[in-house]
mmCIF file of C-alpha atoms and ligand atoms in Angstrom:
data_model
loop_
_atom_site.group_PDB
_atom_site.id
_atom_site.type_symbol
_atom_site.label_atom_id
_atom_site.label_comp_id
_atom_site.label_asym_id
_atom_site.label_seq_id
_atom_site.Cartn_x
_atom_site.Cartn_y
_atom_site.Cartn_z
ATOM 1 C CA MET A 162 28.487 -35.268 -2.436
ATOM 2 C CA LEU A 163 25.416 -34.919 -0.268
ATOM 3 C CA ASN A 164 23.676 -38.072 0.803
ATOM 4 C CA PHE A 165 20.471 -37.086 -0.753
ATOM 5 C CA GLU A 166 22.146 -36.518 -4.127
ATOM 6 C CA LYS A 167 22.748 -40.248 -4.007
ATOM 7 C CA LYS A 168 18.983 -40.779 -3.264
ATOM 8 C CA ILE A 169 19.400 -41.984 0.176
ATOM 9 C CA ILE A 170 16.321 -41.039 2.029
ATOM 10 C CA GLU A 171 16.790 -39.933 5.631
ATOM 11 C CA LYS A 172 14.643 -38.600 8.354
ATOM 12 C CA HIS A 173 15.375 -34.925 9.148
ATOM 13 C CA LEU A 174 14.174 -32.961 11.977
ATOM 14 C CA VAL A 175 14.145 -29.131 11.266
ATOM 15 C CA THR A 176 13.462 -27.101 14.494
ATOM 16 C CA GLY A 177 12.335 -23.635 13.622
ATOM 17 C CA GLY A 178 11.412 -25.004 10.163
ATOM 18 C CA ALA A 179 8.483 -22.581 9.655
ATOM 19 C CA GLY A 180 10.852 -19.458 9.988
ATOM 20 C CA PHE A 181 12.967 -17.645 7.438
ATOM 21 C CA LEU A 182 16.075 -19.822 7.202
ATOM 22 C CA GLY A 183 14.327 -23.034 8.479
ATOM 23 C CA SER A 184 11.692 -22.941 5.728
ATOM 24 C CA HIS A 185 14.333 -22.484 2.994
ATOM 25 C CA LEU A 186 16.134 -25.588 4.379
ATOM 26 C CA VAL A 187 12.927 -27.534 4.454
ATOM 27 C CA GLU A 188 12.197 -26.597 0.950
ATOM 28 C CA LYS A 189 15.631 -27.989 -0.147
ATOM 29 C CA LEU A 190 15.177 -31.145 1.783
ATOM 30 C CA MET A 191 11.848 -31.685 0.417
ATOM 31 C CA GLN A 192 12.881 -31.068 -3.155
ATOM 32 C CA SER A 193 15.411 -33.842 -2.609
ATOM 33 C CA ASN A 194 12.583 -36.292 -1.488
ATOM 34 C CA GLN A 195 13.805 -36.490 2.022
ATOM 35 C CA GLU A 196 11.440 -37.300 4.982
ATOM 36 C CA VAL A 197 11.177 -33.931 6.924
ATOM 37 C CA ILE A 198 9.644 -33.244 10.286
ATOM 38 C CA CYS A 199 9.221 -29.500 11.037
ATOM 39 C CA LEU A 200 8.997 -28.617 14.793
ATOM 40 C CA ASP A 201 7.953 -24.957 15.404
ATOM 41 C CA ASN A 202 5.894 -23.040 17.977
ATOM 42 C CA PHE A 203 5.196 -20.320 15.333
ATOM 43 C CA PHE A 204 6.512 -17.427 17.536
ATOM 44 C CA THR A 205 8.059 -15.824 14.400
ATOM 45 C CA GLY A 206 7.441 -18.587 11.987
ATOM 46 C CA SER A 207 4.354 -19.007 9.695
ATOM 47 C CA LYS A 208 2.510 -21.965 8.177
ATOM 48 C CA LYS A 209 2.513 -19.819 4.936
ATOM 49 C CA ASN A 210 6.278 -20.586 4.707
ATOM 50 C CA ILE A 211 5.747 -24.386 4.502
ATOM 51 C CA LYS A 212 2.208 -24.487 3.109
ATOM 52 C CA GLU A 213 3.503 -26.249 -0.114
ATOM 53 C CA TRP A 214 4.408 -29.256 1.919
ATOM 54 C CA ILE A 215 1.643 -29.546 4.461
ATOM 55 C CA GLN A 216 -0.216 -32.290 2.592
ATOM 56 C CA THR A 217 2.794 -34.146 1.395
ATOM 57 C CA PRO A 218 3.219 -37.663 2.846
ATOM 58 C CA ASN A 219 6.892 -37.364 3.625
ATOM 59 C CA PHE A 220 6.367 -34.148 5.561
ATOM 60 C CA LYS A 221 5.147 -33.828 9.090
ATOM 61 C CA LEU A 222 4.464 -30.821 11.147
ATOM 62 C CA ILE A 223 4.800 -30.759 14.898
ATOM 63 C CA SER A 224 3.471 -27.693 16.608
ATOM 64 C CA GLN A 225 5.556 -27.627 19.864
ATOM 65 C CA ASP A 226 7.961 -25.542 21.823
ATOM 66 C CA VAL A 227 11.555 -26.865 21.538
ATOM 67 C CA THR A 228 11.929 -26.416 25.168
ATOM 68 C CA GLU A 229 9.668 -29.355 25.715
ATOM 69 C CA PRO A 230 11.280 -32.841 25.492
ATOM 70 C CA ILE A 231 10.415 -34.879 22.417
ATOM 71 C CA THR A 232 10.998 -38.525 21.410
ATOM 72 C CA LEU A 233 11.398 -39.146 17.686
ATOM 73 C CA ASP A 234 13.430 -41.453 15.451
ATOM 74 C CA VAL A 235 15.565 -39.183 13.244
ATOM 75 C CA ASP A 236 18.922 -39.282 11.255
ATOM 76 C CA LYS A 237 19.668 -35.667 11.159
ATOM 77 C CA ILE A 238 18.674 -32.743 13.387
ATOM 78 C CA TRP A 239 18.946 -29.222 12.014
ATOM 79 C CA HIS A 240 18.409 -27.100 15.141
ATOM 80 C CA PHE A 241 17.256 -23.545 14.108
ATOM 81 C CA ALA A 242 14.449 -22.798 16.614
ATOM 82 C CA CYS A 243 15.094 -19.380 18.054
ATOM 83 C CA PRO A 244 13.853 -16.003 17.085
ATOM 84 C CA GLY A 245 16.476 -14.512 14.788
ATOM 85 C CA SER A 246 15.769 -10.681 14.735
ATOM 86 C CA PRO A 247 16.814 -8.334 17.624
ATOM 87 C CA PHE A 248 13.260 -7.037 17.797
ATOM 88 C CA HIS A 249 11.716 -10.486 18.353
ATOM 89 C CA TYR A 250 14.433 -11.979 20.609
ATOM 90 C CA GLN A 251 14.390 -8.912 22.796
ATOM 91 C CA SER A 252 10.572 -8.930 23.070
ATOM 92 C CA ASN A 253 10.699 -11.785 25.509
ATOM 93 C CA PRO A 254 14.474 -12.161 26.586
ATOM 94 C CA ILE A 255 13.783 -14.810 29.249
ATOM 95 C CA GLU A 256 11.979 -17.003 26.710
ATOM 96 C CA THR A 257 14.944 -16.442 24.294
ATOM 97 C CA ALA A 258 17.500 -17.526 26.892
ATOM 98 C CA LYS A 259 15.282 -20.530 27.780
ATOM 99 C CA THR A 260 14.784 -21.518 24.073
ATOM 100 C CA ASN A 261 18.543 -21.458 23.614
ATOM 101 C CA PHE A 262 19.549 -23.430 26.712
ATOM 102 C CA LEU A 263 16.644 -25.966 27.103
ATOM 103 C CA GLY A 264 15.883 -26.179 23.480
ATOM 104 C CA THR A 265 19.554 -27.088 22.601
ATOM 105 C CA LEU A 266 19.772 -29.513 25.476
ATOM 106 C CA ASN A 267 16.635 -31.286 24.330
ATOM 107 C CA MET A 268 17.859 -31.534 20.803
ATOM 108 C CA LEU A 269 21.289 -32.777 21.989
ATOM 109 C CA LYS A 270 19.694 -35.387 24.183
ATOM 110 C CA LEU A 271 17.598 -36.525 21.133
ATOM 111 C CA ALA A 272 20.806 -36.743 19.096
ATOM 112 C CA GLN A 273 22.309 -38.853 21.911
ATOM 113 C CA ARG A 274 19.388 -41.225 22.014
ATOM 114 C CA THR A 275 19.204 -41.621 18.274
ATOM 115 C CA GLY A 276 22.761 -41.303 17.210
ATOM 116 C CA ALA A 277 21.507 -38.499 14.860
ATOM 117 C CA LYS A 278 23.978 -35.847 13.370
ATOM 118 C CA LEU A 279 23.053 -32.428 14.611
ATOM 119 C CA LEU A 280 23.765 -28.985 13.122
ATOM 120 C CA PHE A 281 23.324 -26.153 15.404
ATOM 121 C CA ALA A 282 22.491 -22.609 14.022
ATOM 122 C CA SER A 283 24.698 -20.372 16.045
ATOM 123 C CA THR A 284 25.493 -16.788 15.158
ATOM 124 C CA SER A 285 28.037 -14.043 14.540
ATOM 125 C CA GLU A 286 26.418 -12.471 17.630
ATOM 126 C CA ILE A 287 28.636 -14.763 19.778
ATOM 127 C CA TYR A 288 31.507 -12.365 18.817
ATOM 128 C CA GLY A 289 29.439 -9.576 20.448
ATOM 129 C CA ASP A 290 30.869 -6.083 19.527
ATOM 130 C CA PRO A 291 34.194 -7.482 18.062
ATOM 131 C CA LYS A 292 37.525 -5.913 18.878
ATOM 132 C CA ILE A 293 39.093 -7.560 15.812
ATOM 133 C CA ASN A 294 37.899 -7.411 12.192
ATOM 134 C CA PRO A 295 37.169 -9.740 10.261
ATOM 135 C CA GLN A 296 36.400 -12.322 13.051
ATOM 136 C CA PRO A 297 37.983 -15.742 12.782
ATOM 137 C CA GLU A 298 36.434 -18.672 14.597
ATOM 138 C CA ASN A 299 39.213 -18.772 17.204
ATOM 139 C CA TYR A 300 38.255 -15.186 18.389
ATOM 140 C CA PHE A 301 36.468 -15.445 21.770
ATOM 141 C CA GLY A 302 34.398 -12.343 21.295
ATOM 142 C CA ASN A 303 33.480 -9.246 23.285
ATOM 143 C CA VAL A 304 30.030 -9.786 24.729
ATOM 144 C CA ASN A 305 28.185 -7.858 27.319
ATOM 145 C CA PRO A 306 26.593 -10.481 29.694
ATOM 146 C CA ASN A 307 23.988 -7.956 31.015
ATOM 147 C CA GLY A 308 22.778 -5.962 27.961
ATOM 148 C CA ILE A 309 19.573 -6.135 25.879
ATOM 149 C CA ARG A 310 21.242 -8.408 23.380
ATOM 150 C CA SER A 311 22.688 -10.714 25.967
ATOM 151 C CA CYS A 312 19.734 -13.184 26.099
ATOM 152 C CA TYR A 313 20.507 -14.018 22.493
ATOM 153 C CA ASP A 314 24.331 -13.712 22.517
ATOM 154 C CA GLU A 315 24.903 -15.609 25.724
ATOM 155 C CA GLY A 316 22.034 -18.030 24.859
ATOM 156 C CA LYS A 317 23.897 -18.980 21.786
ATOM 157 C CA ARG A 318 27.213 -19.158 23.552
ATOM 158 C CA ILE A 319 25.890 -21.498 26.249
ATOM 159 C CA SER A 320 24.284 -23.432 23.429
ATOM 160 C CA GLU A 321 27.723 -23.781 21.710
ATOM 161 C CA THR A 322 29.161 -25.012 24.950
ATOM 162 C CA LEU A 323 26.519 -27.635 25.394
ATOM 163 C CA CYS A 324 27.161 -28.780 21.777
ATOM 164 C CA SER A 325 30.865 -29.055 22.328
ATOM 165 C CA ASP A 326 30.450 -30.837 25.770
ATOM 166 C CA PHE A 327 27.938 -33.391 24.137
ATOM 167 C CA GLN A 328 30.478 -34.028 21.387
ATOM 168 C CA ARG A 329 33.334 -34.497 23.699
ATOM 169 C CA ILE A 330 31.625 -36.668 26.241
ATOM 170 C CA TYR A 331 29.427 -38.818 24.013
ATOM 171 C CA ASN A 332 31.408 -38.666 20.716
ATOM 172 C CA LEU A 333 28.471 -37.329 18.774
ATOM 173 C CA ASP A 334 28.664 -35.792 15.278
ATOM 174 C CA ILE A 335 27.719 -32.235 16.145
ATOM 175 C CA LYS A 336 28.315 -29.307 13.801
ATOM 176 C CA ILE A 337 28.202 -25.638 14.812
ATOM 177 C CA VAL A 338 27.739 -22.997 12.211
ATOM 178 C CA ARG A 339 28.121 -19.303 12.920
ATOM 179 C CA ILE A 340 25.702 -17.688 10.574
ATOM 180 C CA PHE A 341 26.310 -13.940 9.690
ATOM 181 C CA ASN A 342 23.516 -11.651 8.673
ATOM 182 C CA THR A 343 21.381 -13.383 6.040
ATOM 183 C CA TYR A 344 18.642 -11.930 3.980
ATOM 184 C CA GLY A 345 16.164 -12.842 1.193
ATOM 185 C CA PRO A 346 12.586 -13.993 0.474
ATOM 186 C CA ARG A 347 10.414 -14.810 3.393
ATOM 187 C CA MET A 348 11.917 -12.460 5.924
ATOM 188 C CA LEU A 349 9.164 -11.193 8.110
ATOM 189 C CA ALA A 350 7.983 -7.687 7.122
ATOM 190 C CA ASN A 351 7.666 -6.731 10.782
ATOM 191 C CA ASP A 352 10.945 -8.316 11.801
ATOM 192 C CA GLY A 353 12.750 -5.012 12.460
ATOM 193 C CA ARG A 354 15.948 -6.326 10.615
ATOM 194 C CA VAL A 355 17.711 -3.746 8.526
ATOM 195 C CA ILE A 356 17.116 -5.086 5.044
ATOM 196 C CA SER A 357 13.358 -5.826 5.466
ATOM 197 C CA ASN A 358 12.957 -2.518 7.194
ATOM 198 C CA PHE A 359 14.629 -0.518 4.439
ATOM 199 C CA ILE A 360 12.765 -2.376 1.679
ATOM 200 C CA ILE A 361 9.320 -2.068 3.272
ATOM 201 C CA GLN A 362 9.917 1.666 4.081
ATOM 202 C CA GLY A 363 11.130 2.287 0.513
ATOM 203 C CA LEU A 364 8.177 0.503 -1.043
ATOM 204 C CA GLN A 365 5.858 2.469 1.153
ATOM 205 C CA ASN A 366 7.722 5.689 0.062
ATOM 206 C CA LYS A 367 8.756 6.495 3.680
ATOM 207 C CA PRO A 368 12.177 7.589 4.739
ATOM 208 C CA LEU A 369 14.712 4.820 5.490
ATOM 209 C CA THR A 370 15.477 4.712 9.287
ATOM 210 C CA ILE A 371 19.206 4.622 9.854
ATOM 211 C CA TYR A 372 20.173 3.936 13.529
ATOM 212 C CA GLY A 373 23.173 5.891 14.846
ATOM 213 C CA ASN A 374 25.386 7.651 12.247
ATOM 214 C CA GLY A 375 25.081 4.676 9.787
ATOM 215 C CA ASN A 376 28.902 3.929 9.835
ATOM 216 C CA GLN A 377 28.387 0.640 11.712
ATOM 217 C CA THR A 378 29.017 -2.315 9.260
ATOM 218 C CA ARG A 379 27.594 -5.690 8.547
ATOM 219 C CA SER A 380 28.257 -8.303 5.829
ATOM 220 C CA PHE A 381 25.046 -9.661 4.164
ATOM 221 C CA CYS A 382 24.662 -13.086 2.758
ATOM 222 C CA TYR A 383 21.865 -14.152 0.321
ATOM 223 C CA VAL A 384 19.662 -16.971 1.761
ATOM 224 C CA ASP A 385 20.288 -19.380 -1.075
ATOM 225 C CA ASP A 386 24.134 -19.319 -0.617
ATOM 226 C CA MET A 387 23.609 -19.633 3.165
ATOM 227 C CA ILE A 388 21.515 -22.827 2.666
ATOM 228 C CA ASP A 389 23.974 -24.259 0.249
ATOM 229 C CA ALA A 390 26.811 -23.936 2.715
ATOM 230 C CA ILE A 391 24.680 -25.354 5.602
ATOM 231 C CA LEU A 392 23.831 -28.438 3.515
ATOM 232 C CA LYS A 393 27.463 -28.941 2.511
ATOM 233 C CA ILE A 394 28.570 -28.641 6.160
ATOM 234 C CA MET A 395 26.177 -31.230 7.435
ATOM 235 C CA ALA A 396 27.426 -33.653 4.737
ATOM 236 C CA SER A 397 31.063 -32.910 5.555
ATOM 237 C CA GLN A 398 33.344 -34.259 8.276
ATOM 238 C CA VAL A 399 33.803 -30.954 9.899
ATOM 239 C CA ASN A 400 32.447 -30.046 13.258
ATOM 240 C CA GLY A 401 33.284 -26.375 13.480
ATOM 241 C CA PRO A 402 32.517 -23.980 14.784
ATOM 242 C CA ILE A 403 32.625 -22.470 11.413
ATOM 243 C CA ASN A 404 31.642 -19.097 9.962
ATOM 244 C CA ILE A 405 29.387 -18.720 7.137
ATOM 245 C CA GLY A 406 28.417 -15.324 5.404
ATOM 246 C CA HIS A 407 29.464 -12.903 2.891
ATOM 247 C CA SER A 408 32.875 -11.220 3.035
ATOM 248 C CA LEU A 409 31.642 -7.853 1.574
ATOM 249 C CA GLU A 410 31.514 -5.451 4.533
ATOM 250 C CA VAL A 411 29.215 -2.491 4.018
ATOM 251 C CA SER A 412 28.157 0.359 6.230
ATOM 252 C CA ILE A 413 24.428 0.688 7.054
ATOM 253 C CA LYS A 414 24.557 4.043 5.186
ATOM 254 C CA GLU A 415 25.995 2.297 1.957
ATOM 255 C CA LEU A 416 23.268 -0.420 2.364
ATOM 256 C CA ALA A 417 20.601 2.340 2.630
ATOM 257 C CA GLU A 418 22.015 4.010 -0.609
ATOM 258 C CA ILE A 419 21.903 0.651 -2.510
ATOM 259 C CA ILE A 420 18.256 -0.029 -1.415
ATOM 260 C CA LYS A 421 17.268 3.544 -2.147
ATOM 261 C CA ASN A 422 18.682 3.586 -5.587
ATOM 262 C CA LYS A 423 16.895 0.291 -6.472
ATOM 263 C CA ILE A 424 13.465 1.430 -5.224
ATOM 264 C CA ASN A 425 13.409 5.191 -5.607
ATOM 265 C CA PRO A 426 16.453 7.515 -5.700
ATOM 266 C CA ARG A 427 14.419 10.353 -4.241
ATOM 267 C CA LEU A 428 13.806 8.415 -0.909
ATOM 268 C CA GLU A 429 14.976 10.209 2.156
ATOM 269 C CA PHE A 430 16.888 8.986 5.248
ATOM 270 C CA ILE A 431 16.050 9.678 8.888
ATOM 271 C CA TYR A 432 18.375 9.094 11.666
ATOM 272 C CA LYS A 433 17.355 7.472 14.961
ATOM 273 C CA PRO A 434 19.413 6.446 18.088
ATOM 274 C CA LEU A 435 21.665 3.425 17.964
ATOM 275 C CA PRO A 436 20.302 0.657 20.184
ATOM 276 C CA SER A 437 22.626 -0.291 22.961
ATOM 277 C CA ASP A 438 25.302 -2.861 22.445
ATOM 278 C CA ASP A 439 24.759 -2.649 18.630
ATOM 279 C CA PRO A 440 28.000 -4.070 17.208
ATOM 280 C CA LEU A 441 30.055 -1.370 15.336
ATOM 281 C CA LYS A 442 31.738 -3.841 12.970
ATOM 282 C CA ARG A 443 30.936 -7.397 11.690
ATOM 283 C CA ASN A 444 32.654 -9.313 8.913
ATOM 284 C CA PRO A 445 33.307 -12.991 8.840
ATOM 285 C CA ASP A 446 36.734 -14.547 8.291
ATOM 286 C CA LEU A 447 35.712 -17.145 5.708
ATOM 287 C CA GLU A 448 39.076 -18.974 5.259
ATOM 288 C CA LYS A 449 38.044 -22.004 7.035
ATOM 289 C CA VAL A 450 34.710 -22.565 5.205
ATOM 290 C CA GLU A 451 36.329 -21.849 1.819
ATOM 291 C CA LYS A 452 39.078 -24.372 2.527
ATOM 292 C CA ILE A 453 37.025 -27.181 4.098
ATOM 293 C CA ILE A 454 33.931 -27.257 1.886
ATOM 294 C CA ASN A 455 35.146 -25.194 -1.104
ATOM 295 C CA TRP A 456 32.260 -22.808 -0.673
ATOM 296 C CA PHE A 457 32.005 -19.088 -1.709
ATOM 297 C CA PRO A 458 28.805 -17.012 -1.746
ATOM 298 C CA ASN A 459 27.716 -16.563 -5.358
ATOM 299 C CA THR A 460 25.166 -13.935 -5.029
ATOM 300 C CA SER A 461 26.392 -10.231 -4.988
ATOM 301 C CA LEU A 462 24.659 -7.852 -2.606
ATOM 302 C CA GLU A 463 23.104 -5.945 -5.515
ATOM 303 C CA ASP A 464 21.543 -9.058 -7.080
ATOM 304 C CA GLY A 465 20.405 -10.334 -3.657
ATOM 305 C CA ILE A 466 18.740 -7.039 -2.795
ATOM 306 C CA ALA A 467 17.050 -6.917 -6.197
ATOM 307 C CA LYS A 468 15.491 -10.488 -5.780
ATOM 308 C CA THR A 469 14.413 -9.568 -2.201
ATOM 309 C CA ILE A 470 12.728 -6.376 -3.262
ATOM 310 C CA LEU A 471 10.957 -8.356 -6.107
ATOM 311 C CA TRP A 472 9.824 -10.955 -3.569
ATOM 312 C CA PHE A 473 8.399 -8.267 -1.243
ATOM 313 C CA LYS A 474 6.685 -6.560 -4.137
ATOM 314 C CA LYS A 475 5.104 -9.879 -5.378
ATOM 315 C CA ASN A 476 3.948 -10.661 -1.895
ATOM 316 C CA ASN A 477 2.328 -7.226 -1.493
ATOM 317 C CA LEU A 478 4.292 -6.565 1.765
HETATM 318 P P1 LIG B 749 13.195 -16.712 12.377
HETATM 319 O O1 LIG B 749 12.766 -15.873 13.552
HETATM 320 O O2 LIG B 749 12.576 -16.291 11.003
HETATM 321 O O3 LIG B 749 12.957 -18.258 12.676
HETATM 322 C C1 LIG B 749 13.074 -18.791 13.830
HETATM 323 C C2 LIG B 749 11.976 -19.951 13.914
HETATM 324 O O4 LIG B 749 12.105 -20.671 15.161
HETATM 325 C C3 LIG B 749 10.586 -19.568 13.809
HETATM 326 O O5 LIG B 749 9.817 -20.358 12.978
HETATM 327 C C4 LIG B 749 9.996 -19.575 15.168
HETATM 328 O O6 LIG B 749 8.535 -19.680 15.276
HETATM 329 C C5 LIG B 749 10.786 -20.755 15.753
HETATM 330 N N1 LIG B 749 10.930 -20.732 17.163
HETATM 331 C C6 LIG B 749 11.365 -19.749 17.962
HETATM 332 N N2 LIG B 749 11.348 -20.128 19.251
HETATM 333 C C7 LIG B 749 10.901 -21.371 19.208
HETATM 334 C C8 LIG B 749 10.657 -22.261 20.326
HETATM 335 N N3 LIG B 749 10.954 -22.017 21.565
HETATM 336 N N4 LIG B 749 10.219 -23.592 19.982
HETATM 337 C C9 LIG B 749 9.949 -23.911 18.675
HETATM 338 N N5 LIG B 749 10.095 -23.068 17.616
HETATM 339 C C10 LIG B 749 10.627 -21.785 18.024
HETATM 340 O O7 LIG B 749 14.749 -16.444 12.300
HETATM 341 P P2 LIG B 749 15.754 -16.967 11.178
HETATM 342 O O8 LIG B 749 16.443 -15.681 10.746
HETATM 343 O O9 LIG B 749 15.167 -17.927 10.358
HETATM 344 O O10 LIG B 749 16.906 -17.724 12.065
HETATM 345 C C11 LIG B 749 16.843 -19.133 12.304
HETATM 346 C C12 LIG B 749 18.080 -19.494 13.043
HETATM 347 O O11 LIG B 749 19.324 -19.031 12.603
HETATM 348 C C13 LIG B 749 17.988 -18.988 14.496
HETATM 349 O O12 LIG B 749 18.388 -19.880 15.546
HETATM 350 C C14 LIG B 749 18.984 -17.761 14.531
HETATM 351 O O13 LIG B 749 19.554 -17.527 15.712
HETATM 352 C C15 LIG B 749 19.976 -18.209 13.445
HETATM 353 N N6 LIG B 749 20.684 -17.139 12.734
HETATM 354 C C16 LIG B 749 19.960 -16.400 11.801
HETATM 355 C C17 LIG B 749 20.601 -15.342 11.212
HETATM 356 C C18 LIG B 749 20.092 -14.578 10.177
HETATM 357 O O14 LIG B 749 20.617 -13.556 9.648
HETATM 358 N N7 LIG B 749 18.843 -14.876 9.672
HETATM 359 C C19 LIG B 749 21.899 -14.995 11.628
HETATM 360 C C20 LIG B 749 22.602 -15.772 12.572
HETATM 361 C C21 LIG B 749 21.891 -16.914 13.143
HETATM 362 N N1 LIG B 750 19.440 -0.808 11.614
HETATM 363 C C1 LIG B 750 19.093 0.395 11.072
HETATM 364 N N2 LIG B 750 17.880 0.584 10.705
HETATM 365 C C2 LIG B 750 16.904 -0.262 10.931
HETATM 366 C C3 LIG B 750 17.180 -1.505 11.393
HETATM 367 C C4 LIG B 750 18.433 -1.751 11.729
HETATM 368 O O1 LIG B 750 20.037 1.224 10.866
HETATM 369 O O2 LIG B 750 15.731 0.085 10.541
HETATM 370 C C5 LIG B 750 20.847 -1.137 11.962
HETATM 371 C C6 LIG B 750 21.049 -1.779 13.367
HETATM 372 O O3 LIG B 750 21.121 -0.726 14.322
HETATM 373 C C7 LIG B 750 22.365 -2.544 13.072
HETATM 374 C C8 LIG B 750 22.228 -2.989 11.591
HETATM 375 O O4 LIG B 750 21.251 -2.137 11.055
HETATM 376 O O5 LIG B 750 23.421 -1.709 13.299
HETATM 377 C C9 LIG B 750 21.798 -4.437 11.442
HETATM 378 O O6 LIG B 750 20.647 -4.660 12.138
HETATM 379 P P1 LIG B 750 19.842 -6.111 12.096
HETATM 380 O O7 LIG B 750 18.788 -5.823 13.183
HETATM 381 O O8 LIG B 750 19.290 -6.313 10.744
HETATM 382 O O9 LIG B 750 20.769 -7.132 12.514
HETATM 383 P P2 LIG B 750 22.012 -7.259 13.694
HETATM 384 O O10 LIG B 750 22.003 -6.060 14.426
HETATM 385 O O11 LIG B 750 21.419 -8.460 14.486
HETATM 386 O O12 LIG B 750 23.254 -7.452 12.962
#
């Protein structure tokens, strides 16, 4: 059972709390009457995502870069600050690498000073362009250290290393979750991620842009399922690293068909070059997460896409 289900009030720091995943997490914590501090520099996040809470006494917003040290009294640190989409993390790669290394170091030092539990939002990207499929946690990956995705992939890998060393040396309770592609309401319209791109293009009656031949695969998890797993992992005894995602692997062409059929079956596709180092396959091995927290994603891709389209329509995006 989660602590806040037992009505214990704790102080939570959510870095990147104004972003896509962070704001869903903030929402769940606020709905459970927890004390929440959201730290964000609004690079890809927005006050709109947290506007409901800004006047609430148990919510505090700190507008700051996570690379700057901070002193706070907290019980739990949810470290999500880092741009999530290739378009944004590649727009300033040096800043992305810095956010990962210095930001994670700052948060680990805060955990060390306060004794707070820390959960680090790592990524399936640490497997790079994997040579085995699906990817279990003990696979070391196939990452290009010099490519356009490296600032993010290597940034997350060094962050995992820092987490593991702080845990070993200082005996801290640190959890590493490897998040696979997640989608849903509050994705940025200009994020460049495939699901938001296809939905926006479809709603504007434009052709859907498929990069490469569209045979590359991903597995997409709906945001509510992802947040549910993240909350359960923080409440568990497990440190990880642990994969979280959906096990249904689809090609980008199949995804385009699903979205096209939900918006307008007459939509067309156009093919554009595949960006360099774009992984050809990605699918999480979920055996560990299923066993340890008895968690399975409940939302089918069809239902999740339908909900996301509805959200984009309602929000006039
Ligand atoms: P997002 O870009 O929507 O959110 C990131 C948030 O972090 C934003 O609010 C942004 O303003 C903030 N931020 C960025 N750099 C910062 C800095 N230096 N200081 C303070 N705040 C900063 O991305 P997201 O999809 O919500 O991803 C959140 C986290 O989850 C990221 O760490 C990302 O790597 C990880 N993740 C996400 C996915 C996914 O599919 N969404 C997959 C794997 C991992
Ligand atoms: N992609 C695409 N069209 C788009 C955006 C992305 O075909 O308009 C492809 C992209 O090349 C990749 C996949 O969709 O193969 C997932 O891309 P996304 O940026 O969403 O996530 P990531 O590459 O980080 O998994």
